[in-house]
Coordinates of C-alpha atoms in Angstrom, one line a residue:
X1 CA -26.5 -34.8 24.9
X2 CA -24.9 -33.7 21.5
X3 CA -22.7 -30.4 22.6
X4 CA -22.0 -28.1 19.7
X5 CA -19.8 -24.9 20.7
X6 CA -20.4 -21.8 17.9
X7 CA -17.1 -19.8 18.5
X8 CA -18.1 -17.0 16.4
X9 CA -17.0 -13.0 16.3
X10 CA -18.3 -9.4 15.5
X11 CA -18.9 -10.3 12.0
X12 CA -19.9 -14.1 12.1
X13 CA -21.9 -14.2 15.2
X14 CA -22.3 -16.9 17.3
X15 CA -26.1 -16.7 17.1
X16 CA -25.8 -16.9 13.2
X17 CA -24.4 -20.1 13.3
X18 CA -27.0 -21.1 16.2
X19 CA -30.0 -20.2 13.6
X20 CA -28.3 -21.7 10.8
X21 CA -27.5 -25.1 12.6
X22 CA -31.0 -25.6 14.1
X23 CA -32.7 -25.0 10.6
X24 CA -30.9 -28.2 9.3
X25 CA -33.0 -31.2 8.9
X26 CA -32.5 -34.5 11.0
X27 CA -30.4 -33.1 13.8
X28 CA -30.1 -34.7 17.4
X29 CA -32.9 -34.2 19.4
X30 CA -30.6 -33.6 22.7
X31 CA -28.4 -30.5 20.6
X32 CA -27.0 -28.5 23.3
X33 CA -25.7 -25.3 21.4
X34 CA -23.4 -23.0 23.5
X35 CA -21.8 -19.7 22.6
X36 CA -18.3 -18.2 22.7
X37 CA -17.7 -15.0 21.4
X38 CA -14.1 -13.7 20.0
X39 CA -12.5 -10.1 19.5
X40 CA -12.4 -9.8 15.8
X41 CA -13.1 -7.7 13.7
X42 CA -12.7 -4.7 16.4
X43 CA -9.6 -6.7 17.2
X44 CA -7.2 -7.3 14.5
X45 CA -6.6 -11.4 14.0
X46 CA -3.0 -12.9 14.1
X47 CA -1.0 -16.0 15.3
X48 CA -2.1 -17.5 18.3
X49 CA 0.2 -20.4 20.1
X50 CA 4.1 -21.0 20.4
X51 CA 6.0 -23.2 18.3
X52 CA 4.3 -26.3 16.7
X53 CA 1.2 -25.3 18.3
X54 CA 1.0 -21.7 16.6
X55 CA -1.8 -20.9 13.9
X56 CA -2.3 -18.3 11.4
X57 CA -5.2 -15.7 11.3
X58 CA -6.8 -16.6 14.2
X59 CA -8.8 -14.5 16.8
X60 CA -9.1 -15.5 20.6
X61 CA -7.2 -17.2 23.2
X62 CA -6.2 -21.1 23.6
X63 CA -7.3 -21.2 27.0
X64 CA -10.6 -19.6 26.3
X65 CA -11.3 -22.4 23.2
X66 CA -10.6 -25.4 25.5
X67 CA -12.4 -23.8 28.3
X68 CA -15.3 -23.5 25.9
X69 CA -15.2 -26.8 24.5
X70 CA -15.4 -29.3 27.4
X71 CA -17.3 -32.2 26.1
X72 CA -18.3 -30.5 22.9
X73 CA -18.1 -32.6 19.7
X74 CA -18.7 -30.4 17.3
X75 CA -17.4 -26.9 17.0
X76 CA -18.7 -24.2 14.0
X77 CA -16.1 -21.3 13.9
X78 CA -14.4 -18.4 11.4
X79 CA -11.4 -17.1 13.5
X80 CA -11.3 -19.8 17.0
X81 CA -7.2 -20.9 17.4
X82 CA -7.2 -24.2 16.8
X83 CA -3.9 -25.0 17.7
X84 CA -2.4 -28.7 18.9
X85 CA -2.4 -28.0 22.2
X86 CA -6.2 -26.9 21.7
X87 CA -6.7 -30.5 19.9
X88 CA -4.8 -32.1 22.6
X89 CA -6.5 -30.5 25.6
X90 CA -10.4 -31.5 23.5
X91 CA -10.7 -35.0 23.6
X92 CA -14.5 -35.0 22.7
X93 CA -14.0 -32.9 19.8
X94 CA -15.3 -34.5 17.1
X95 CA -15.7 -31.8 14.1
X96 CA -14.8 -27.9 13.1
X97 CA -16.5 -26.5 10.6
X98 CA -14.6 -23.6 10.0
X99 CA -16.7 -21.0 7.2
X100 CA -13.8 -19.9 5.5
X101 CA -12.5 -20.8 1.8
X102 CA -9.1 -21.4 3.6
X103 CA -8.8 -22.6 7.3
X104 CA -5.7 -21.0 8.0
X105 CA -6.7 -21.1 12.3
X106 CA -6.7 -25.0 12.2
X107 CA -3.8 -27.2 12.8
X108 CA -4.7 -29.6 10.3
X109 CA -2.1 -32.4 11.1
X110 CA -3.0 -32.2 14.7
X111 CA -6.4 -32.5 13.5
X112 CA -6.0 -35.4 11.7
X113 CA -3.7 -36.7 15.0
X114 CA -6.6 -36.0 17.1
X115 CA -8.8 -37.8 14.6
X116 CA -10.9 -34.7 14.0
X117 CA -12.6 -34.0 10.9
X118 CA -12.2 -30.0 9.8
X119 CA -14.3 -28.7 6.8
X120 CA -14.0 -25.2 4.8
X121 CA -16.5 -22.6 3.3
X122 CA -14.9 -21.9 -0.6
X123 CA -17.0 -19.1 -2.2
X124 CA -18.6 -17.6 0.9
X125 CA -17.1 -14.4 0.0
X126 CA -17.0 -14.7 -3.5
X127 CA -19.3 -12.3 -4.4
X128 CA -18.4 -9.4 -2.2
X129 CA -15.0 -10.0 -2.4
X130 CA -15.3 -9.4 -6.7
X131 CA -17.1 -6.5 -6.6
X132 CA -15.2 -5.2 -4.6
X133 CA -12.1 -5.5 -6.3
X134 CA -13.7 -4.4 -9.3
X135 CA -15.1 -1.0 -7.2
X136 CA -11.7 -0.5 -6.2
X137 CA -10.0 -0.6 -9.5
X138 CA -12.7 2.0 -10.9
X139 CA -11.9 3.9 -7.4
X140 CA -8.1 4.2 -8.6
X141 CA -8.7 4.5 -12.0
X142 CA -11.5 7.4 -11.7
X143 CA -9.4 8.9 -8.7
X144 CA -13.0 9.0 -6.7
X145 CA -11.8 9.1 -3.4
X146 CA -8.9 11.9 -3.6
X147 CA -11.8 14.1 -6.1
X148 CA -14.5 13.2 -3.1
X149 CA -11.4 14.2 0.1
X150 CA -10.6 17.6 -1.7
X151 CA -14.6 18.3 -2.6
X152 CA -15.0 18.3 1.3
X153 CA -11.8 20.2 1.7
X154 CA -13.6 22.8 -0.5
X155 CA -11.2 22.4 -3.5
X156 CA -12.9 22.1 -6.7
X157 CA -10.7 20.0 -8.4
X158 CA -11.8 20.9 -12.1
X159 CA -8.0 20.1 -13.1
X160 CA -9.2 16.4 -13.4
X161 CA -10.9 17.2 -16.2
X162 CA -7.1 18.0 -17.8
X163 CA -5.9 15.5 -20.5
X164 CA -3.3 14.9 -18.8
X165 CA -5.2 14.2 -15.4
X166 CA -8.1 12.5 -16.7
X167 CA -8.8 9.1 -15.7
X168 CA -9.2 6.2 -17.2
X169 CA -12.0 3.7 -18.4
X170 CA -12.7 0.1 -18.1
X171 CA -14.4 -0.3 -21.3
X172 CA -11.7 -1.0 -23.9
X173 CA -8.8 -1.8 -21.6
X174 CA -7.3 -4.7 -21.0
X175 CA -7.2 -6.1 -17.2
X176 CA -5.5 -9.0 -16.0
X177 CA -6.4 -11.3 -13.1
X178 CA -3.2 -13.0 -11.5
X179 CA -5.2 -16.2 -9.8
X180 CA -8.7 -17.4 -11.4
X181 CA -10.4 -18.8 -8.5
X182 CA -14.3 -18.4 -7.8
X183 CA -13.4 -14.6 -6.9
X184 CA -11.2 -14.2 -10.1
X185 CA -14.1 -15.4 -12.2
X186 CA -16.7 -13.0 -11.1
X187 CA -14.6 -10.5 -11.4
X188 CA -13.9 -11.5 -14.1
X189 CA -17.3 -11.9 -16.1
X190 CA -17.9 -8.3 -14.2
X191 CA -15.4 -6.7 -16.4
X192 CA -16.4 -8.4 -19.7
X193 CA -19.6 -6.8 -18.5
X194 CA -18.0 -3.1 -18.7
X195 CA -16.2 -3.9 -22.4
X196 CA -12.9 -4.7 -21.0
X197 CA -10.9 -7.8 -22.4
X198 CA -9.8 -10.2 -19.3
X199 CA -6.4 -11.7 -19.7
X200 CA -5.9 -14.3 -16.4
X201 CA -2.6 -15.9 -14.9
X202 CA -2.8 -19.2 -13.0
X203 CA -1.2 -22.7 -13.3
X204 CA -4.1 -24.2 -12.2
X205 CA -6.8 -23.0 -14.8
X206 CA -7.2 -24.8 -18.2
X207 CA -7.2 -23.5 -21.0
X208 CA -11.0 -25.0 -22.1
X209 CA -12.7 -22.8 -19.1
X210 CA -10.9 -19.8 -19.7
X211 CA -11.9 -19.7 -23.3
X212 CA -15.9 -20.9 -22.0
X213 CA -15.6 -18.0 -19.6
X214 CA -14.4 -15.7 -22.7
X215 CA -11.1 -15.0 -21.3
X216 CA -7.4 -15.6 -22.8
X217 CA -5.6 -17.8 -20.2
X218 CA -1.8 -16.4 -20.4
X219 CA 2.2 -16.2 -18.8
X220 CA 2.2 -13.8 -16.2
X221 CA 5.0 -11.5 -17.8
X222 CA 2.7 -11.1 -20.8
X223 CA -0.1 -10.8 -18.8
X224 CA 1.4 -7.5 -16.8
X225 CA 3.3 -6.5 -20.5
X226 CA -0.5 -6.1 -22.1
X227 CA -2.7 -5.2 -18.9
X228 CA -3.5 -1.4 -17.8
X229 CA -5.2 -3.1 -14.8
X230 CA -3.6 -5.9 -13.1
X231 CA -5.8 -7.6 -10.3
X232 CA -4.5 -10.0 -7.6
X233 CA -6.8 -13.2 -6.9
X234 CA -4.4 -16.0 -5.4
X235 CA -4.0 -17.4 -2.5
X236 CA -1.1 -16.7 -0.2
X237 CA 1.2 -19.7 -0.3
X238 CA 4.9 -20.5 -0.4
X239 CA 5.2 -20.2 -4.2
X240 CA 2.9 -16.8 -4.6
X241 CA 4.4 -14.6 -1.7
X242 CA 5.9 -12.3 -2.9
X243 CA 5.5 -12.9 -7.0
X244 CA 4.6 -9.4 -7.8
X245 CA 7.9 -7.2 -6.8
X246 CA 10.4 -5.1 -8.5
X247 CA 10.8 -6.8 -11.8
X248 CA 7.2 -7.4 -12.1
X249 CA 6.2 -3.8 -11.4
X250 CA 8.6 -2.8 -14.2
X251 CA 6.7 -4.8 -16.5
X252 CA 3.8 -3.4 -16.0
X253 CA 2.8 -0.3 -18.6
X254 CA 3.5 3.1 -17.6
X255 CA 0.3 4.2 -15.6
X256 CA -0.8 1.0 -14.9
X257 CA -3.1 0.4 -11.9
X258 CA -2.6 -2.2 -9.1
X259 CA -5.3 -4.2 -7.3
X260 CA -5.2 -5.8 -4.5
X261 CA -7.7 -7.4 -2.4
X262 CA -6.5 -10.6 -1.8
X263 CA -3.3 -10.8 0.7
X264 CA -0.7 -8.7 1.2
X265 CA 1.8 -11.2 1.3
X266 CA 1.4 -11.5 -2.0
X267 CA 3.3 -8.1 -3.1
X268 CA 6.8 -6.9 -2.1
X269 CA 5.9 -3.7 -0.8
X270 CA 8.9 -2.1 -0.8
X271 CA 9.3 -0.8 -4.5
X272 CA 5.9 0.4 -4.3
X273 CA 6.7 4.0 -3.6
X274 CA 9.0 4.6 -5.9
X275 CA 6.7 3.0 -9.0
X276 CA 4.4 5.1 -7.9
X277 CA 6.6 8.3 -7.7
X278 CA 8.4 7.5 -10.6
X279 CA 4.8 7.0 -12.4
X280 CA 5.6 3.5 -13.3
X281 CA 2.2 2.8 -11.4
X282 CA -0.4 5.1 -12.0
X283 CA -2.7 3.8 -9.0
X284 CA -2.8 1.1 -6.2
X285 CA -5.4 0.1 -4.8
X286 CA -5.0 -1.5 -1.6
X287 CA -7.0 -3.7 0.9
X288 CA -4.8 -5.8 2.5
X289 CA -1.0 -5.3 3.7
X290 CA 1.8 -6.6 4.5
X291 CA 1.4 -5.4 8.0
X292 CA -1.8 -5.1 9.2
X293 CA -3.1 -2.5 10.3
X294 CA 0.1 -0.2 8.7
X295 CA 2.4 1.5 10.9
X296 CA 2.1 4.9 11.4
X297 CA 5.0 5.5 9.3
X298 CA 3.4 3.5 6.1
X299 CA 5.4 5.4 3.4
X300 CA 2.0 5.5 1.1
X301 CA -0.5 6.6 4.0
X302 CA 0.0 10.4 2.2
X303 CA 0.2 9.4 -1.2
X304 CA -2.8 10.9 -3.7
X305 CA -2.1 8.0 -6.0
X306 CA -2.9 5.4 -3.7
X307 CA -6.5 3.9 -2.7
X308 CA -6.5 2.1 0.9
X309 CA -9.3 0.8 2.4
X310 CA -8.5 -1.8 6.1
X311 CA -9.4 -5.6 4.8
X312 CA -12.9 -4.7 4.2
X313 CA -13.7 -6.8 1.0
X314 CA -15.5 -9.8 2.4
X315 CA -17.7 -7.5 4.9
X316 CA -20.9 -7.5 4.0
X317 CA -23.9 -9.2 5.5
X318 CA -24.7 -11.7 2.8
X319 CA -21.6 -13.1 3.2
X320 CA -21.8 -13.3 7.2
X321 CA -24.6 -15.5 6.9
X322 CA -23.5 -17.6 3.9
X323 CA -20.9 -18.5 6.0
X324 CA -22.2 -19.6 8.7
X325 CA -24.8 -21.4 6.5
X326 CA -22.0 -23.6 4.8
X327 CA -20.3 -24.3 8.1
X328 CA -23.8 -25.3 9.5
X329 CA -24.4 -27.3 6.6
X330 CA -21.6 -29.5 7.1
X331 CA -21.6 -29.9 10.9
X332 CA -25.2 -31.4 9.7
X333 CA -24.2 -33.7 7.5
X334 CA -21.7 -34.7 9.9
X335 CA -24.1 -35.3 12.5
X336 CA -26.5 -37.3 10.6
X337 CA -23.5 -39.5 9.5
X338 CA -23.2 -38.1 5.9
X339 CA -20.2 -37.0 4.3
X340 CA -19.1 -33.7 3.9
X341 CA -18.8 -31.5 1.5
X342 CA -15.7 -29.3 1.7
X343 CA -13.2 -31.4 3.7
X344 CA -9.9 -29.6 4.4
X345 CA -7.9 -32.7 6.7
X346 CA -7.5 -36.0 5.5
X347 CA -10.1 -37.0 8.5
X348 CA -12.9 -35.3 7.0
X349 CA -12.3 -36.9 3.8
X350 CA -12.8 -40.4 5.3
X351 CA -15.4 -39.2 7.6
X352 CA -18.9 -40.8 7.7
X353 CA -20.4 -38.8 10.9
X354 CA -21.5 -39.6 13.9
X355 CA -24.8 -40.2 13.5
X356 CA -26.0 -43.7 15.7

């Protein structure tokens, strides 16, 4: 019997990766597909584990996961901890296919220790992620939500239509993206769409695909210098936390609006208040934080300026099933003996399957 465990949640459902696996070609004839079901989203994700065996962003218990995955080889999950002591306690454990573009809930040393093969989604959110970044920055820049909050307050706020108070438009400006990835570039050719020019900051971007994609590839101090819109797009690592703080903020032009729908990790938040007092920012827009949810004493939860919506820009239903499509994908290639795709561990890259 080939045991596959889908350790889904509230938004990647087990029963999507069931459907998804079972309309793959070529597949076991004896697949034995069980469910296990964690708390997110209605439960916020975290660290799970103690010391070395302690992941990131991760949603369930240890216990539960090993529980679940007695004699199971090949495992399709978003959020499941997969710590070392979960790799330790799973000795027929094969495979995860984990549907995200980063999988931050794997151990992927002890993976490779426990000679387990882990795969990655990159681009399941790509989409919804980008236009959502781009409805945010019109959100701050139009000041929709505070005109929409005071409209059901019954205050006709006619003042917006003040010089002074008027918003601000995307055609003509000039918006930067910090990090070009597959979100950064739909954004990105979303923006060209509306007549703004695209300026983008990352080391890892040439400068032969920014200029096919029509944008100007840049330093990021000139790139927050020239930009009434600065976007954030990177992924949260040792070198980018942080890397938009005081000094960067006073770069910025006067007014300038702040997006963020990436991680929160990625700003110091603690000159954000006074930018934003001092009108050195003339809008943030914020989906993620660095504490998530805020506290209740979030210095910006009452601020008019400021746009905040809780870590909603991957959520929508395309995405929930791309995702478990790509992880389903690769568990069947793995399982007719084909390489994968979108290895993350050093496994996976030498990994042929286990097809017999």
């Amino acid at each position: 019997m080939t045991r596959v465990l889908a350790a889904g949640d509230h938004f990647v459902a087990p029963r999507l990766f069931d459907t998804a696996l079972r309309g793959e070609p070529g597949l076991p004839g004896d697949l034995d597909v069980t469910h296990l079901t964690a708390g997110w989203p209605t439960e916020p994700f975290g660290p799970v584990g103690t010391g070395d065996s302690r992941v990131e962003e991760a949603s369930g218990t240890e216990d539960d996961l090993v529980a679940a995955l007695d004699g199971v080889r090949v495992c399709l999950t978003q959020m499941a901890p997969f710590t070392a002591r979960v790799f330790d306690a799973s000795p027929a454990l094969e495979m995860v296919a984990v549907c995200r573009g980063g999988p931050v809930n794997v151990d992927l040393a002890a993976a490779d220790r426990a000679g387990v093969a882990v795969t990655q989604a990159p681009g399941r959110n790509a989409a919804a992620a980008a236009e959502y970044a781009v409805g945010m920055a019109l959100a701050a820049l139009r000041r929709i939500p505070l005109a929409a909050a005071e409209l059901r307050e019954g205050r006709w706020r006619g003042d917006f239509y003040d010089y002074d108070e008027a918003g601000l438009e995307l055609d003509g400006a000039t918006v930067g993206l910090v990090g070009y990835g597959a979100i950064g570039r739909i954004v990105a050719r979303v923006l060209r769409a509306f007549g703004a020019t695209v300026l983008v900051a990352d080391p890892y971007t040439d400068r032969a695909t920014a200029e096919t994609d029509g944008v100007r590839l840049v330093e990021l101090d000139e790139l927050l210098r020239a930009s009434s819109v600065v976007s954030l797009h990177a992924r949260l690592s040792d070198e980018t936390r942080g890397m938009i703080g005081a000094r960067e903020l006073d770069l910025m032009p006067d007014g300038a609006v702040l997006v963020n729908t990436a991680r929160g990790g990625l700003l110091d938040h603690a000159p954000l208040p006074e930018a934003l007092r001092s009108g050195r920012l003339g809008g943030l827009a914020l989906d993620v934080f660095d504490v998530e949810p805020p506290p209740e004493d979030w210095p910006l939860r009452d601020a008019p300026n400021v746009v905040a919506t809780p870590h909603l820009a991957g959520a929508t239903r395309q995405t929930a099933h791309r995702a478990a499509a790509i992880a389903a994908g690769e568990a069947g290639r793995f399982l007719r003996g084909e390489a994968v795709c979108h290895p993350a561990n050093e496994t996976a890259r030498n990994a042929q399957g286990v097809a017999s």
